[in-house]
PDB file of C-alpha atoms and ligand atoms in Angstrom:
ATOM      1  CA  MET T  52     279.756  36.232  95.160  1.00  0.00           C
ATOM      2  CA  SER T  53     281.756  33.265  96.463  1.00  0.00           C
ATOM      3  CA  ALA T  54     280.716  29.716  95.583  1.00  0.00           C
ATOM      4  CA  LEU T  55     279.399  29.278  99.103  1.00  0.00           C
ATOM      5  CA  GLU T  56     277.352  32.458  98.931  1.00  0.00           C
ATOM      6  CA  GLN T  57     276.014  31.366  95.575  1.00  0.00           C
ATOM      7  CA  PHE T  58     275.053  28.036  97.058  1.00  0.00           C
ATOM      8  CA  ARG T  59     273.358  29.683 100.000  1.00  0.00           C
ATOM      9  CA  GLU T  60     271.447  31.877  97.606  1.00  0.00           C
ATOM     10  CA  LEU T  61     270.336  28.805  95.657  1.00  0.00           C
ATOM     11  CA  MET T  62     269.260  27.067  98.858  1.00  0.00           C
ATOM     12  CA  ARG T  63     266.868  29.840  99.750  1.00  0.00           C
ATOM     13  CA  ARG T  64     263.442  28.459  99.070  1.00  0.00           C
ATOM     14  CA  ASP T  65     262.069  31.582  97.557  1.00  0.00           C
ATOM     15  CA  ARG T  66     264.950  31.452  95.056  1.00  0.00           C
ATOM     16  CA  VAL T  67     264.787  27.718  94.457  1.00  0.00           C
ATOM     17  CA  PHE T  68     261.194  28.108  93.378  1.00  0.00           C
ATOM     18  CA  GLU T  69     261.600  31.352  91.531  1.00  0.00           C
ATOM     19  CA  PHE T  70     261.363  29.678  88.142  1.00  0.00           C
ATOM     20  CA  LEU T  71     258.368  27.597  89.216  1.00  0.00           C
ATOM     21  CA  VAL T  72     256.165  29.921  91.155  1.00  0.00           C
ATOM     22  CA  GLU T  73     253.840  32.639  90.102  1.00  0.00           C
ATOM     23  CA  ASP T  74     255.202  36.112  90.323  1.00  0.00           C
ATOM     24  CA  ASN T  75     253.280  36.914  93.481  1.00  0.00           C
ATOM     25  CA  GLU T  76     254.975  34.085  95.390  1.00  0.00           C
ATOM     26  CA  ILE T  77     258.416  35.647  95.421  1.00  0.00           C
ATOM     27  CA  ILE T  78     258.836  36.963  98.926  1.00  0.00           C
ATOM     28  CA  ASP T  79     259.013  40.692  98.502  1.00  0.00           C
ATOM     29  CA  VAL T  80     260.840  42.330 101.404  1.00  0.00           C
ATOM     30  CA  SER T  81     261.524  45.603  99.623  1.00  0.00           C
ATOM     31  CA  HIS T  82     259.834  47.367 102.543  1.00  0.00           C
ATOM     32  CA  LYS T  83     262.065  45.416 104.990  1.00  0.00           C
ATOM     33  CA  VAL T  84     259.092  43.720 106.632  1.00  0.00           C
ATOM     34  CA  ILE T  85     258.923  39.941 106.212  1.00  0.00           C
ATOM     35  CA  LEU T  86     255.867  39.293 108.393  1.00  0.00           C
ATOM     36  CA  TYR T  87     252.854  41.590 108.512  1.00  0.00           C
ATOM     37  CA  ILE T  88     250.218  40.699 111.020  1.00  0.00           C
ATOM     38  CA  GLU T  89     247.253  43.018 111.413  1.00  0.00           C
ATOM     39  CA  GLY T  90     244.020  42.883 113.369  1.00  0.00           C
ATOM     40  CA  LEU T  91     244.478  39.210 114.088  1.00  0.00           C
ATOM     41  CA  SER T  92     241.807  37.547 116.202  1.00  0.00           C
ATOM     42  CA  VAL T  93     241.315  33.884 117.054  1.00  0.00           C
ATOM     43  CA  SER T  94     238.683  32.583 119.409  1.00  0.00           C
ATOM     44  CA  PHE T  95     238.128  29.199 120.939  1.00  0.00           C
ATOM     45  CA  ASP T  96     234.531  28.751 122.106  1.00  0.00           C
ATOM     46  CA  GLY T  97     234.106  32.502 122.390  1.00  0.00           C
ATOM     47  CA  PHE T  98     237.388  32.994 124.275  1.00  0.00           C
ATOM     48  CA  LYS T  99     239.735  35.320 122.433  1.00  0.00           C
ATOM     49  CA  ALA T 100     243.173  33.684 122.369  1.00  0.00           C
ATOM     50  CA  LEU T 101     244.322  36.438 119.985  1.00  0.00           C
ATOM     51  CA  ASN T 102     242.577  39.777 120.108  1.00  0.00           C
ATOM     52  CA  ASP T 103     243.177  42.311 117.342  1.00  0.00           C
ATOM     53  CA  LEU T 104     246.903  41.649 117.367  1.00  0.00           C
ATOM     54  CA  ASN T 105     249.312  43.692 115.243  1.00  0.00           C
ATOM     55  CA  LEU T 106     252.891  42.595 114.693  1.00  0.00           C
ATOM     56  CA  TYR T 107     255.512  43.514 112.129  1.00  0.00           C
ATOM     57  CA  VAL T 108     258.775  41.631 111.901  1.00  0.00           C
ATOM     58  CA  ASN T 109     261.632  42.829 109.709  1.00  0.00           C
ATOM     59  CA  ASP T 110     263.597  40.598 107.382  1.00  0.00           C
ATOM     60  CA  GLY T 111     266.666  39.220 109.179  1.00  0.00           C
ATOM     61  CA  GLU T 112     265.468  40.217 112.612  1.00  0.00           C
ATOM     62  CA  LEU T 113     265.870  38.217 115.801  1.00  0.00           C
ATOM     63  CA  ARG T 114     262.614  38.835 117.642  1.00  0.00           C
ATOM     64  CA  CYS T 115     261.663  37.557 121.063  1.00  0.00           C
ATOM     65  CA  LEU T 116     258.071  36.960 122.037  1.00  0.00           C
ATOM     66  CA  ILE T 117     257.378  36.850 125.729  1.00  0.00           C
ATOM     67  CA  GLY T 118     254.202  36.756 127.783  1.00  0.00           C
ATOM     68  CA  ALA T 119     252.614  34.797 130.592  1.00  0.00           C
ATOM     69  CA  ASN T 120     251.048  31.386 130.019  1.00  0.00           C
ATOM     70  CA  GLY T 121     247.900  31.762 127.963  1.00  0.00           C
ATOM     71  CA  ALA T 122     248.996  35.082 126.437  1.00  0.00           C
ATOM     72  CA  GLY T 123     248.565  33.652 122.929  1.00  0.00           C
ATOM     73  CA  LYS T 124     252.161  32.968 121.867  1.00  0.00           C
ATOM     74  CA  THR T 125     251.605  29.432 120.625  1.00  0.00           C
ATOM     75  CA  THR T 126     248.330  30.386 118.956  1.00  0.00           C
ATOM     76  CA  LEU T 127     250.170  33.134 117.081  1.00  0.00           C
ATOM     77  CA  MET T 128     252.741  30.618 115.814  1.00  0.00           C
ATOM     78  CA  ASP T 129     249.900  28.252 114.886  1.00  0.00           C
ATOM     79  CA  VAL T 130     248.316  30.970 112.752  1.00  0.00           C
ATOM     80  CA  ILE T 131     251.579  31.955 111.045  1.00  0.00           C
ATOM     81  CA  THR T 132     252.276  28.328 110.124  1.00  0.00           C
ATOM     82  CA  GLY T 133     248.733  27.668 108.918  1.00  0.00           C
ATOM     83  CA  LYS T 134     247.791  25.247 111.668  1.00  0.00           C
ATOM     84  CA  THR T 135     245.046  27.483 113.035  1.00  0.00           C
ATOM     85  CA  ARG T 136     242.748  29.679 110.962  1.00  0.00           C
ATOM     86  CA  PRO T 137     241.960  33.090 112.460  1.00  0.00           C
ATOM     87  CA  ASP T 138     238.489  34.621 112.709  1.00  0.00           C
ATOM     88  CA  SER T 139     239.768  37.862 111.249  1.00  0.00           C
ATOM     89  CA  GLY T 140     242.935  39.729 110.400  1.00  0.00           C
ATOM     90  CA  LYS T 141     245.763  39.685 107.910  1.00  0.00           C
ATOM     91  CA  VAL T 142     248.968  37.687 107.798  1.00  0.00           C
ATOM     92  CA  PHE T 143     251.348  38.466 104.950  1.00  0.00           C
ATOM     93  CA  PHE T 144     254.740  36.970 104.151  1.00  0.00           C
ATOM     94  CA  GLY T 145     256.580  39.863 102.586  1.00  0.00           C
ATOM     95  CA  GLN T 146     254.510  42.386 100.639  1.00  0.00           C
ATOM     96  CA  ARG T 147     252.499  40.005  98.540  1.00  0.00           C
ATOM     97  CA  VAL T 148     252.032  36.499  99.884  1.00  0.00           C
ATOM     98  CA  ASP T 149     248.809  36.132 101.849  1.00  0.00           C
ATOM     99  CA  LEU T 150     249.504  33.284 104.272  1.00  0.00           C
ATOM    100  CA  LEU T 151     245.836  32.957 105.203  1.00  0.00           C
ATOM    101  CA  LYS T 152     245.201  31.620 101.721  1.00  0.00           C
ATOM    102  CA  ARG T 153     247.866  28.925 102.081  1.00  0.00           C
ATOM    103  CA  THR T 154     247.815  25.456 103.584  1.00  0.00           C
ATOM    104  CA  GLU T 155     250.199  24.421 106.328  1.00  0.00           C
ATOM    105  CA  ALA T 156     252.291  22.466 103.782  1.00  0.00           C
ATOM    106  CA  GLU T 157     252.446  25.398 101.371  1.00  0.00           C
ATOM    107  CA  ILE T 158     253.575  27.735 104.148  1.00  0.00           C
ATOM    108  CA  ALA T 159     256.369  25.331 105.095  1.00  0.00           C
ATOM    109  CA  MET T 160     257.359  25.138 101.447  1.00  0.00           C
ATOM    110  CA  LEU T 161     257.420  28.917 101.151  1.00  0.00           C
ATOM    111  CA  GLY T 162     260.127  28.863 103.819  1.00  0.00           C
ATOM    112  CA  ILE T 163     258.514  29.318 107.239  1.00  0.00           C
ATOM    113  CA  GLY T 164     259.895  26.603 109.505  1.00  0.00           C
ATOM    114  CA  ARG T 165     259.004  25.803 113.060  1.00  0.00           C
ATOM    115  CA  LYS T 166     260.777  24.085 115.897  1.00  0.00           C
ATOM    116  CA  PHE T 167     258.516  22.781 118.595  1.00  0.00           C
ATOM    117  CA  GLN T 168     259.477  22.787 122.244  1.00  0.00           C
ATOM    118  CA  LYS T 169     260.174  19.075 122.625  1.00  0.00           C
ATOM    119  CA  PRO T 170     263.103  17.757 120.543  1.00  0.00           C
ATOM    120  CA  THR T 171     261.949  15.183 118.016  1.00  0.00           C
ATOM    121  CA  VAL T 172     265.235  13.871 116.659  1.00  0.00           C
ATOM    122  CA  PHE T 173     265.633  10.300 115.424  1.00  0.00           C
ATOM    123  CA  GLU T 174     267.381   8.823 118.460  1.00  0.00           C
ATOM    124  CA  PHE T 175     268.646   5.672 116.752  1.00  0.00           C
ATOM    125  CA  HIS T 176     270.288   7.535 113.908  1.00  0.00           C
ATOM    126  CA  SER T 177     273.552   9.420 113.942  1.00  0.00           C
ATOM    127  CA  VAL T 178     273.713  13.188 114.174  1.00  0.00           C
ATOM    128  CA  PHE T 179     274.830  13.261 110.539  1.00  0.00           C
ATOM    129  CA  ASP T 180     271.948  11.035 109.413  1.00  0.00           C
ATOM    130  CA  ASN T 181     269.437  13.253 111.171  1.00  0.00           C
ATOM    131  CA  ILE T 182     270.640  16.314 109.266  1.00  0.00           C
ATOM    132  CA  GLU T 183     270.884  14.351 106.015  1.00  0.00           C
ATOM    133  CA  LEU T 184     267.338  13.110 106.433  1.00  0.00           C
ATOM    134  CA  ALA T 185     266.043  16.584 107.188  1.00  0.00           C
ATOM    135  CA  LEU T 186     267.811  17.932 104.112  1.00  0.00           C
ATOM    136  CA  LYS T 187     266.521  15.206 101.839  1.00  0.00           C
ATOM    137  CA  THR T 188     262.973  15.298 103.089  1.00  0.00           C
ATOM    138  CA  SER T 189     262.686  19.072 102.962  1.00  0.00           C
ATOM    139  CA  LYS T 190     259.879  19.756 100.523  1.00  0.00           C
ATOM    140  CA  ASP T 191     261.989  20.979  97.636  1.00  0.00           C
ATOM    141  CA  MET T 192     264.242  17.906  97.840  1.00  0.00           C
ATOM    142  CA  LEU T 193     261.699  15.077  97.864  1.00  0.00           C
ATOM    143  CA  PRO T 194     262.902  13.373  94.706  1.00  0.00           C
ATOM    144  CA  THR T 195     266.399  13.023  96.196  1.00  0.00           C
ATOM    145  CA  LEU T 196     265.378  10.989  99.238  1.00  0.00           C
ATOM    146  CA  PHE T 197     266.558   7.659  97.824  1.00  0.00           C
ATOM    147  CA  SER T 198     269.378   8.969  95.697  1.00  0.00           C
ATOM    148  CA  ARG T 199     273.024   9.420  96.563  1.00  0.00           C
ATOM    149  CA  THR T 200     273.809  12.487  98.634  1.00  0.00           C
ATOM    150  CA  THR T 201     275.434  14.985  96.301  1.00  0.00           C
ATOM    151  CA  ASP T 202     278.643  16.887  97.070  1.00  0.00           C
ATOM    152  CA  ALA T 203     276.595  20.044  97.457  1.00  0.00           C
ATOM    153  CA  GLN T 204     274.354  18.306  99.983  1.00  0.00           C
ATOM    154  CA  MET T 205     277.408  16.983 101.851  1.00  0.00           C
ATOM    155  CA  ASP T 206     278.784  20.515 102.034  1.00  0.00           C
ATOM    156  CA  ARG T 207     275.448  21.759 103.263  1.00  0.00           C
ATOM    157  CA  ILE T 208     275.307  19.072 105.994  1.00  0.00           C
ATOM    158  CA  ASP T 209     278.860  19.949 107.074  1.00  0.00           C
ATOM    159  CA  GLU T 210     277.988  23.605 107.188  1.00  0.00           C
ATOM    160  CA  VAL T 211     274.904  22.924 109.330  1.00  0.00           C
ATOM    161  CA  LEU T 212     276.891  20.642 111.697  1.00  0.00           C
ATOM    162  CA  LYS T 213     279.488  23.347 112.105  1.00  0.00           C
ATOM    163  CA  THR T 214     276.867  26.026 112.742  1.00  0.00           C
ATOM    164  CA  ILE T 215     275.165  24.009 115.488  1.00  0.00           C
ATOM    165  CA  GLY T 216     278.511  22.986 117.009  1.00  0.00           C
ATOM    166  CA  LEU T 217     278.020  19.239 116.549  1.00  0.00           C
ATOM    167  CA  LYS T 218     280.666  18.521 113.948  1.00  0.00           C
ATOM    168  CA  GLU T 219     282.683  16.405 116.380  1.00  0.00           C
ATOM    169  CA  HIS T 220     279.549  14.456 117.251  1.00  0.00           C
ATOM    170  CA  ARG T 221     278.519  13.701 113.677  1.00  0.00           C
ATOM    171  CA  MET T 222     278.782   9.912 113.996  1.00  0.00           C
ATOM    172  CA  GLN T 223     277.279   9.753 117.476  1.00  0.00           C
ATOM    173  CA  LEU T 224     273.743   8.424 117.931  1.00  0.00           C
ATOM    174  CA  ALA T 225     271.352  11.311 118.437  1.00  0.00           C
ATOM    175  CA  GLY T 226     269.884   9.470 121.420  1.00  0.00           C
ATOM    176  CA  ALA T 227     273.230   9.754 123.219  1.00  0.00           C
ATOM    177  CA  LEU T 228     273.329  13.560 122.988  1.00  0.00           C
ATOM    178  CA  SER T 229     272.613  15.795 125.961  1.00  0.00           C
ATOM    179  CA  HIS T 230     269.235  17.544 126.058  1.00  0.00           C
ATOM    180  CA  GLY T 231     270.855  20.778 124.889  1.00  0.00           C
ATOM    181  CA  GLN T 232     272.671  19.072 122.024  1.00  0.00           C
ATOM    182  CA  LYS T 233     269.402  17.474 120.905  1.00  0.00           C
ATOM    183  CA  GLN T 234     267.836  20.924 120.766  1.00  0.00           C
ATOM    184  CA  TRP T 235     270.733  22.149 118.623  1.00  0.00           C
ATOM    185  CA  LEU T 236     270.411  19.121 116.385  1.00  0.00           C
ATOM    186  CA  GLU T 237     266.777  19.912 115.855  1.00  0.00           C
ATOM    187  CA  ILE T 238     267.623  23.528 115.080  1.00  0.00           C
ATOM    188  CA  GLY T 239     270.111  22.078 112.575  1.00  0.00           C
ATOM    189  CA  MET T 240     267.419  19.898 111.026  1.00  0.00           C
ATOM    190  CA  LEU T 241     265.235  22.944 110.617  1.00  0.00           C
ATOM    191  CA  LEU T 242     268.184  24.853 109.192  1.00  0.00           C
ATOM    192  CA  ALA T 243     268.890  22.111 106.656  1.00  0.00           C
ATOM    193  CA  SER T 244     265.515  22.766 105.090  1.00  0.00           C
ATOM    194  CA  GLY T 245     266.667  26.313 104.327  1.00  0.00           C
ATOM    195  CA  PRO T 246     263.923  28.347 105.989  1.00  0.00           C
ATOM    196  CA  ARG T 247     263.544  32.054 105.444  1.00  0.00           C
ATOM    197  CA  VAL T 248     261.765  32.444 108.776  1.00  0.00           C
ATOM    198  CA  MET T 249     262.404  30.196 111.795  1.00  0.00           C
ATOM    199  CA  LEU T 250     259.898  30.031 114.630  1.00  0.00           C
ATOM    200  CA  VAL T 251     261.497  28.577 117.747  1.00  0.00           C
ATOM    201  CA  ASP T 252     259.419  27.692 120.800  1.00  0.00           C
ATOM    202  CA  GLU T 253     261.202  27.772 124.179  1.00  0.00           C
ATOM    203  CA  PRO T 254     264.606  26.609 122.972  1.00  0.00           C
ATOM    204  CA  VAL T 255     266.418  26.809 126.317  1.00  0.00           C
ATOM    205  CA  ALA T 256     263.873  25.126 128.570  1.00  0.00           C
ATOM    206  CA  GLY T 257     265.755  22.466 130.542  1.00  0.00           C
ATOM    207  CA  MET T 258     269.192  23.560 129.347  1.00  0.00           C
ATOM    208  CA  THR T 259     272.237  24.106 131.528  1.00  0.00           C
ATOM    209  CA  ALA T 260     273.551  27.661 131.882  1.00  0.00           C
ATOM    210  CA  GLN T 261     276.376  26.898 129.479  1.00  0.00           C
ATOM    211  CA  GLU T 262     274.027  25.359 126.905  1.00  0.00           C
ATOM    212  CA  THR T 263     271.737  28.360 127.247  1.00  0.00           C
ATOM    213  CA  GLU T 264     274.637  30.678 126.530  1.00  0.00           C
ATOM    214  CA  ARG T 265     275.632  28.718 123.422  1.00  0.00           C
ATOM    215  CA  THR T 266     272.026  28.704 122.210  1.00  0.00           C
ATOM    216  CA  ALA T 267     271.945  32.470 122.517  1.00  0.00           C
ATOM    217  CA  GLU T 268     275.060  32.630 120.329  1.00  0.00           C
ATOM    218  CA  LEU T 269     273.608  30.181 117.840  1.00  0.00           C
ATOM    219  CA  LEU T 270     270.295  31.993 117.393  1.00  0.00           C
ATOM    220  CA  THR T 271     272.075  35.346 117.175  1.00  0.00           C
ATOM    221  CA  ALA T 272     274.289  33.933 114.424  1.00  0.00           C
ATOM    222  CA  LEU T 273     271.294  32.518 112.531  1.00  0.00           C
ATOM    223  CA  ALA T 274     269.461  35.824 112.383  1.00  0.00           C
ATOM    224  CA  GLY T 275     270.474  38.229 109.659  1.00  0.00           C
ATOM    225  CA  GLU T 276     270.643  35.682 106.903  1.00  0.00           C
ATOM    226  CA  ARG T 277     267.181  34.567 107.965  1.00  0.00           C
ATOM    227  CA  THR T 278     264.531  35.822 110.354  1.00  0.00           C
ATOM    228  CA  VAL T 279     264.295  34.173 113.763  1.00  0.00           C
ATOM    229  CA  ILE T 280     261.320  34.481 116.087  1.00  0.00           C
ATOM    230  CA  VAL T 281     261.832  33.006 119.533  1.00  0.00           C
ATOM    231  CA  VAL T 282     259.239  32.355 122.200  1.00  0.00           C
ATOM    232  CA  GLU T 283     260.951  32.140 125.557  1.00  0.00           C
ATOM    233  CA  HIS T 284     260.270  32.466 129.268  1.00  0.00           C
ATOM    234  CA  ASP T 285     263.864  32.669 130.434  1.00  0.00           C
ATOM    235  CA  MET T 286     264.334  36.397 130.903  1.00  0.00           C
ATOM    236  CA  GLU T 287     268.120  36.288 131.198  1.00  0.00           C
ATOM    237  CA  PHE T 288     268.216  34.443 127.901  1.00  0.00           C
ATOM    238  CA  VAL T 289     265.886  36.950 126.250  1.00  0.00           C
ATOM    239  CA  ARG T 290     268.027  39.757 127.567  1.00  0.00           C
ATOM    240  CA  SER T 291     271.137  38.121 126.151  1.00  0.00           C
ATOM    241  CA  ILE T 292     269.813  37.718 122.616  1.00  0.00           C
ATOM    242  CA  ALA T 293     267.004  40.126 121.949  1.00  0.00           C
ATOM    243  CA  LYS T 294     267.203  43.263 119.932  1.00  0.00           C
ATOM    244  CA  THR T 295     263.445  43.722 119.994  1.00  0.00           C
ATOM    245  CA  VAL T 296     261.112  42.104 122.475  1.00  0.00           C
ATOM    246  CA  THR T 297     257.367  41.870 121.963  1.00  0.00           C
ATOM    247  CA  VAL T 298     255.255  41.286 125.050  1.00  0.00           C
ATOM    248  CA  LEU T 299     251.937  39.551 124.496  1.00  0.00           C
ATOM    249  CA  HIS T 300     249.118  39.807 126.984  1.00  0.00           C
ATOM    250  CA  GLN T 301     245.597  38.448 126.575  1.00  0.00           C
ATOM    251  CA  GLY T 302     246.059  37.994 122.870  1.00  0.00           C
ATOM    252  CA  SER T 303     247.369  41.477 122.067  1.00  0.00           C
ATOM    253  CA  VAL T 304     250.697  43.261 122.006  1.00  0.00           C
ATOM    254  CA  LEU T 305     251.159  44.961 125.355  1.00  0.00           C
ATOM    255  CA  ALA T 306     254.577  46.464 124.702  1.00  0.00           C
ATOM    256  CA  GLU T 307     257.459  46.312 122.288  1.00  0.00           C
ATOM    257  CA  GLY T 308     261.019  47.555 122.436  1.00  0.00           C
ATOM    258  CA  THR T 309     264.407  46.688 123.799  1.00  0.00           C
ATOM    259  CA  MET T 310     264.502  44.457 126.858  1.00  0.00           C
ATOM    260  CA  ASN T 311     265.220  47.529 129.010  1.00  0.00           C
ATOM    261  CA  GLU T 312     262.334  49.512 127.547  1.00  0.00           C
ATOM    262  CA  VAL T 313     259.967  46.606 128.003  1.00  0.00           C
ATOM    263  CA  GLN T 314     261.082  45.937 131.574  1.00  0.00           C
ATOM    264  CA  GLU T 315     260.602  49.573 132.480  1.00  0.00           C
ATOM    265  CA  ASN T 316     257.144  49.694 130.904  1.00  0.00           C
ATOM    266  CA  ALA T 317     254.584  50.194 133.673  1.00  0.00           C
ATOM    267  CA  ALA T 318     251.914  48.024 132.048  1.00  0.00           C
ATOM    268  CA  VAL T 319     254.389  45.199 131.569  1.00  0.00           C
ATOM    269  CA  ARG T 320     255.606  45.397 135.145  1.00  0.00           C
ATOM    270  CA  GLU T 321     252.070  45.231 136.363  1.00  0.00           C
ATOM    271  CA  VAL T 322     250.797  42.303 134.318  1.00  0.00           C
ATOM    272  CA  TYR T 323     253.817  40.249 133.412  1.00  0.00           C
ATOM    273  CA  LEU T 324     256.684  40.814 135.752  1.00  0.00           C
ATOM    274  CA  GLY T 325     254.265  40.942 138.664  1.00  0.00           C
ATOM    275  CA  GLU T 326     255.824  43.985 140.255  1.00  0.00           C
ATOM    276  CA  GLU T 327     253.973  46.407 142.459  1.00  0.00           C
ATOM    277  CA  GLN T 328     253.712  49.903 141.078  1.00  0.00           C
TER     278      GLN T 328
HETATM  279  N1  LIG M 193     242.763  24.521 120.678  1.00  0.00           N
HETATM  280  C1  LIG M 193     242.369  25.281 121.679  1.00  0.00           C
HETATM  281  N2  LIG M 193     241.115  25.166 122.182  1.00  0.00           N
HETATM  282  C2  LIG M 193     240.691  25.934 123.201  1.00  0.00           C
HETATM  283  N3  LIG M 193     241.438  26.888 123.805  1.00  0.00           N
HETATM  284  C3  LIG M 193     242.686  27.047 123.364  1.00  0.00           C
HETATM  285  C4  LIG M 193     243.227  26.269 122.286  1.00  0.00           C
HETATM  286  N4  LIG M 193     244.525  26.681 122.077  1.00  0.00           N
HETATM  287  C5  LIG M 193     244.754  27.645 122.966  1.00  0.00           C
HETATM  288  N5  LIG M 193     243.674  27.887 123.729  1.00  0.00           N
HETATM  289  C6  LIG M 193     243.572  28.905 124.775  1.00  0.00           C
HETATM  290  O1  LIG M 193     244.006  30.117 124.227  1.00  0.00           O
HETATM  291  C7  LIG M 193     244.789  30.849 125.156  1.00  0.00           C
HETATM  292  C8  LIG M 193     246.146  31.147 124.550  1.00  0.00           C
HETATM  293  O2  LIG M 193     246.892  29.933 124.503  1.00  0.00           O
HETATM  294  P1  LIG M 193     248.340  29.833 123.941  1.00  0.00           P
HETATM  295  O3  LIG M 193     248.396  30.452 122.597  1.00  0.00           O
HETATM  296  O4  LIG M 193     248.735  28.419 124.025  1.00  0.00           O
HETATM  297  O5  LIG M 193     249.158  30.718 124.961  1.00  0.00           O
HETATM  298  P2  LIG M 193     250.730  30.730 125.308  1.00  0.00           P
HETATM  299  O6  LIG M 193     251.441  29.926 124.272  1.00  0.00           O
HETATM  300  O7  LIG M 193     251.106  32.171 125.315  1.00  0.00           O
HETATM  301  O8  LIG M 193     250.852  30.136 126.668  1.00  0.00           O
HETATM  302  C9  LIG M 193     244.847  30.009 126.412  1.00  0.00           C
HETATM  303  O9  LIG M 193     243.876  30.487 127.316  1.00  0.00           O
HETATM  304  C10 LIG M 193     244.507  28.619 125.939  1.00  0.00           C
HETATM  305  O10 LIG M 193     243.873  27.882 126.949  1.00  0.00           O
HETATM  306 MG1  LIG M 194     252.652  28.237 124.435  1.00  0.00          MG
END
């Protein structure tokens, strides 16, 4: 293992906490699945936003979630991150960690990070400062917030800047970045916290074609070492990144497969792509 690999290994939250947490909190992906969702239902005033939904995501996968407005995509992310409590169902992180028994803060600390649609970078701080702040305020780093940034943290910031393609912009004010660059910066801020699973909501909305292409490359590169779940409407984008696409409809999984399989699925064509049969 190289020093960098060793460092990466140490930065993984499940490893960082290994000596602190109870045995059942180590994320067990021995069966390859990192997220188990079964029979999940959520209702708002009797309306079923999620209806007996089943979803299994493998460790290291890049999964796209698509579906018309109101299909339940955001609600699903809200349940995974502990923001919304379901009426029934199971949500497990690896084999053993029951996410429904955890608070939103605990779930974040276990390594499930989320990027909302609208970028929320600190506009009056530099690109570097934004990443540094995200690194130092990530839950496992709280005590370091007011201390000197260590060499290891500097390396980590550099690595993140390189990954998101903003190394040349490190001293620039975040507010001066293009919309696309702000989205990358926010992905970088999420990355700095070392998540095991990244939930990304509509990353390419409002991006130029070139920015969209680079985002596809970025998210593809991020998967593998971590699991990335992307909600997106842009079909060309989904086609360019997705290995497996899950189509949600009325709170359930309507179809799952490669983009081609999903697009050829009669039920999908009827309800989502709006094509006549
Ligand atoms: N807090 C809430 N209160 C009432 N209804 C909600 C709430 N959140 C979502 N819904 C409803 O649940 C359905 C699914 O919403 P959502 O998960 O946001 O879908 P998507 O993200 O796929 O567009 C929609 O009909 C929406 O109006
Ligand atoms: Mg939504």
